[in-house]
Short mmCIF file of C-alpha atoms and ligand atoms in Angstrom, two decimals:
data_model
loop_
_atom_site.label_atom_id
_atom_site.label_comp_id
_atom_site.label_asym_id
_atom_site.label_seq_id
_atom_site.Cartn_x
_atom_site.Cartn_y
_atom_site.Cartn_z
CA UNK A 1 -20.80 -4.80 -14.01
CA UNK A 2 -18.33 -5.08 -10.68
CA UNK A 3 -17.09 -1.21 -9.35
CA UNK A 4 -13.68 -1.79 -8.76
CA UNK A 5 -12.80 1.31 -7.69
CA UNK A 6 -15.35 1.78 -4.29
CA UNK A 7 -14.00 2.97 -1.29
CA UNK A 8 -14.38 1.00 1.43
CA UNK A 9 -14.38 2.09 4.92
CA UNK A 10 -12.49 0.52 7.99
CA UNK A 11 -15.61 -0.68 9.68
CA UNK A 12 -17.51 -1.75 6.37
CA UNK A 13 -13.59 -3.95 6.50
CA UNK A 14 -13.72 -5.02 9.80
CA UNK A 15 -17.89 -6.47 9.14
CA UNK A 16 -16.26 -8.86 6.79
CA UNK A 17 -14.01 -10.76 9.46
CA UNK A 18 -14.34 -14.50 9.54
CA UNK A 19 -17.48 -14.35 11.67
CA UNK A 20 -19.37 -12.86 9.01
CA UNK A 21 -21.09 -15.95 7.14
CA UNK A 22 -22.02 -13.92 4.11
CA UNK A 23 -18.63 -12.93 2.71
CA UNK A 24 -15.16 -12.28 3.96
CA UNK A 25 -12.51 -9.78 2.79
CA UNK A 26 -8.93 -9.46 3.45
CA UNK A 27 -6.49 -6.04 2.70
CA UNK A 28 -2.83 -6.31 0.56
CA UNK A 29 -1.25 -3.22 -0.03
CA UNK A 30 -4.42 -0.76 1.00
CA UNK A 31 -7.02 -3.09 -1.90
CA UNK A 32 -9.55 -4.60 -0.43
CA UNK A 33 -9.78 -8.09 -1.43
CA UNK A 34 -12.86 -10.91 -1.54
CA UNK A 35 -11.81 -14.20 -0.36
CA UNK A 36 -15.58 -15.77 0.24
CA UNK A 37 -15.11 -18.43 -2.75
CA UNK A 38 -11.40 -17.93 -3.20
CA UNK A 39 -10.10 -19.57 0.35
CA UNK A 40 -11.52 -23.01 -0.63
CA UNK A 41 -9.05 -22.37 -3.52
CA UNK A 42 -6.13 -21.08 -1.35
CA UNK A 43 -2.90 -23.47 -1.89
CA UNK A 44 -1.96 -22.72 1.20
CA UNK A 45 -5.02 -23.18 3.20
CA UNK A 46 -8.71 -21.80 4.01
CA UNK A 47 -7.88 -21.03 7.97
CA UNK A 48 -4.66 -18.82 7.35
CA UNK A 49 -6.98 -16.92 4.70
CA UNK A 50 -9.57 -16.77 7.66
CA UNK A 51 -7.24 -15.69 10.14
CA UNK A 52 -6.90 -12.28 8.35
CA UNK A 53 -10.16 -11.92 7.29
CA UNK A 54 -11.20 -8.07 8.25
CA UNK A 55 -7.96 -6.81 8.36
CA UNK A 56 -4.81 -6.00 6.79
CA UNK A 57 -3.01 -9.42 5.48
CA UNK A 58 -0.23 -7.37 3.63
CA UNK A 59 2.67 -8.24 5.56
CA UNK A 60 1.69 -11.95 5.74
CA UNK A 61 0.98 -11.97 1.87
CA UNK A 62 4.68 -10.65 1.90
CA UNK A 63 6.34 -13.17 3.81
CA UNK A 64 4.94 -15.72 1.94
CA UNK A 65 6.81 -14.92 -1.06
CA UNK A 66 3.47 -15.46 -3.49
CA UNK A 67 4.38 -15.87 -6.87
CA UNK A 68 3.24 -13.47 -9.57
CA UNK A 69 0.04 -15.82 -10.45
CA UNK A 70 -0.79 -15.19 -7.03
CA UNK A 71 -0.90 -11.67 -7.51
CA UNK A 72 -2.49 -12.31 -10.77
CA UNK A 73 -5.24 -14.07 -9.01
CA UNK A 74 -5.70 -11.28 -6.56
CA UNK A 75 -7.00 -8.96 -9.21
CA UNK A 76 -10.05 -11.13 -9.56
CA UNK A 77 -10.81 -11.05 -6.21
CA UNK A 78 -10.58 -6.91 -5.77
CA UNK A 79 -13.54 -5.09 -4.17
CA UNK A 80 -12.22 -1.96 -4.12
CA UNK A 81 -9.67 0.57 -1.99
CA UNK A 82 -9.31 1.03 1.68
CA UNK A 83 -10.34 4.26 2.87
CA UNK A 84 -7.41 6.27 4.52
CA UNK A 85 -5.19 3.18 3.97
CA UNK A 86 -1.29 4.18 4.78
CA UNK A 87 1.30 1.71 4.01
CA UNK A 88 2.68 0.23 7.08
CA UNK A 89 5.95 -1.05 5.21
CA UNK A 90 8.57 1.22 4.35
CA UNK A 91 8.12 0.31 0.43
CA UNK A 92 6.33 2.76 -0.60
CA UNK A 93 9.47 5.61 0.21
CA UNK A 94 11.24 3.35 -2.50
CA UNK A 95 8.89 3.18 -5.18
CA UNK A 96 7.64 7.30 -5.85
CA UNK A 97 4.55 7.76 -7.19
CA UNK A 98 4.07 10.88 -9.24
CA UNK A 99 2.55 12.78 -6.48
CA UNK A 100 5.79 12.26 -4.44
CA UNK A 101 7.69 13.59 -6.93
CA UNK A 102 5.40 16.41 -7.21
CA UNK A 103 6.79 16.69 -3.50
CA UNK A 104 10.48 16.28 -3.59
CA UNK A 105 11.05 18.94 -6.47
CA UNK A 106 9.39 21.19 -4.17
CA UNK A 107 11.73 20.43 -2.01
CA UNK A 108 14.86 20.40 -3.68
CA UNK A 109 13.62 23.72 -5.26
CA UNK A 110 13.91 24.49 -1.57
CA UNK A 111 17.29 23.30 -1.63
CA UNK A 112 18.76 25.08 -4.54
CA UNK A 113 17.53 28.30 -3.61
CA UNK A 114 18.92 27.90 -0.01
CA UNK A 115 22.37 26.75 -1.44
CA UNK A 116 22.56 30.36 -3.72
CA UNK A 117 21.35 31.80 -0.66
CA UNK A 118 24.61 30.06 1.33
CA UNK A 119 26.89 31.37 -1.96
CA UNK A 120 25.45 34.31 -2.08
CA UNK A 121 26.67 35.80 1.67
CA UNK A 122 30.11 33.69 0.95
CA UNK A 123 30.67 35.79 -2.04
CA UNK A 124 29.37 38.83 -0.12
CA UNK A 125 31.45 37.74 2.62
CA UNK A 126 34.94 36.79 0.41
CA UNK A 127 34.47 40.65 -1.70
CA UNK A 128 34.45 42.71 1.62
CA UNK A 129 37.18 40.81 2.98
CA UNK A 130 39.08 41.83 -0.60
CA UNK A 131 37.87 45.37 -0.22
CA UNK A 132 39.56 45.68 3.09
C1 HEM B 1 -6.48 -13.35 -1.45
C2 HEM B 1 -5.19 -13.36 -1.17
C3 HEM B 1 -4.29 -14.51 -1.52
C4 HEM B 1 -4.16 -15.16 -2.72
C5 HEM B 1 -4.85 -14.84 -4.03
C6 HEM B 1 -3.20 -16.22 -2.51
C7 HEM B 1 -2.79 -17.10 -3.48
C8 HEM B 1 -1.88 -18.11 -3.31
C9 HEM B 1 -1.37 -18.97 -4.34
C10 HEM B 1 -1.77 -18.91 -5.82
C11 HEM B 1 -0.48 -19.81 -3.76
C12 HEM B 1 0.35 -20.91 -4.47
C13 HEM B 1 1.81 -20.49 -4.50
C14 HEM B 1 2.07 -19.24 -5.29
O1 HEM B 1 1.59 -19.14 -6.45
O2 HEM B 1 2.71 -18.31 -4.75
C15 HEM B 1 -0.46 -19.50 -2.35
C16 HEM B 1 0.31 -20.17 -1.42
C17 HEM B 1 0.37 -19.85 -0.09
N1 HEM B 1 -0.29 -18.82 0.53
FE1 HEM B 1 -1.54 -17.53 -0.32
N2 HEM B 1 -2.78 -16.21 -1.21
C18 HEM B 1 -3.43 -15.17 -0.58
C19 HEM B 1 -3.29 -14.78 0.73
C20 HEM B 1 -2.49 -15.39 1.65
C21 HEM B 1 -2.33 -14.96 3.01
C22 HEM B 1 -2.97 -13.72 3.64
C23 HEM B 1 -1.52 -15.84 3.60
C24 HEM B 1 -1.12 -15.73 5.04
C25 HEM B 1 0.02 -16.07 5.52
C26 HEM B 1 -1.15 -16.85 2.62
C27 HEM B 1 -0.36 -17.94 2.82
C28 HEM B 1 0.04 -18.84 1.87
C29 HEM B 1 0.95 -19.96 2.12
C30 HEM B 1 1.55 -20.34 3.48
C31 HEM B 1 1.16 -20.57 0.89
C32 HEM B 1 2.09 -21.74 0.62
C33 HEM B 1 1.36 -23.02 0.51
C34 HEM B 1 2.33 -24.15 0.22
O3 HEM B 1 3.21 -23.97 -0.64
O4 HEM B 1 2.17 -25.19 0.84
N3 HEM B 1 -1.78 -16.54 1.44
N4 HEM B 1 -1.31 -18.47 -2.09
#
């Protein structure tokens, strides 16, 4: 049985660049991904697989447009997670996980009390100016 869900450090990564003969493993979107027997597969070539072997291919994997049976295929190839990973595109402040949204109704909890705060002192404000 294959643990899918290890953690893999940055410098366990970085072992598996395309000098390692023994296996080689690329990153997409902080998953750590074996492409020893897969890049003799790869449509689109063994060197460009190489070329990003050890580090983060994410933004590559992007351009390329790969269709959904190439994300498919990815799943097959998953080792496990990237330690510490952040995402380095800007997708992940469109698409909130549930944590996130733990966050942001903290903060517009924040918000609302702040804004009865604001009408609070205006009424205050607006009844001694009546008073007068
Ligand atoms: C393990 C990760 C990857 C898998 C499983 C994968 C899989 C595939 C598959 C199935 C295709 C055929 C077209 C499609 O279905 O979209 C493809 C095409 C292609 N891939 Fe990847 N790919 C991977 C990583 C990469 C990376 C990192 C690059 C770097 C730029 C890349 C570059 C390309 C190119 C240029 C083509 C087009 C080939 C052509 O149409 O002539 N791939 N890939």
């Amino acid at each position: 049985m294959s643990t899918t869900t290890r953690t893999i450090t940055k410098q366990e990564l970085e072992e598996h660049n395309e000098d390692n003969a023994k296996a080689q493993w690329i990153v997409v979107d902080g998953k750590v991904y074996d492409i020893t027997d897969y890049k003799h597969e790869h449509p689109g070539g063994e060197d460009i697989l190489l070329e990003h072997a050890g580090a983060d291919a994410s933004e590559a994997f992007e351009n390329v447009g790969h269709s959904k049976d190439a994300r498919n295929r990815l799943k097959s190839l998953l080792v496990g997670e990237l330690a510490g990973y952040k995402s380095s595109s800007s997708a992940d402040e469109t698409t909130t996980s549930s944590s996130s949204n733990e966050a942001s109704s903290d903060s517009s909890m924040v918000k609302i009390l702040l804004a009865v705060g604001v009408a609070v002192v205006l009424g205050g404000i607006y009844f001694t100016k009546i008073a007068q």
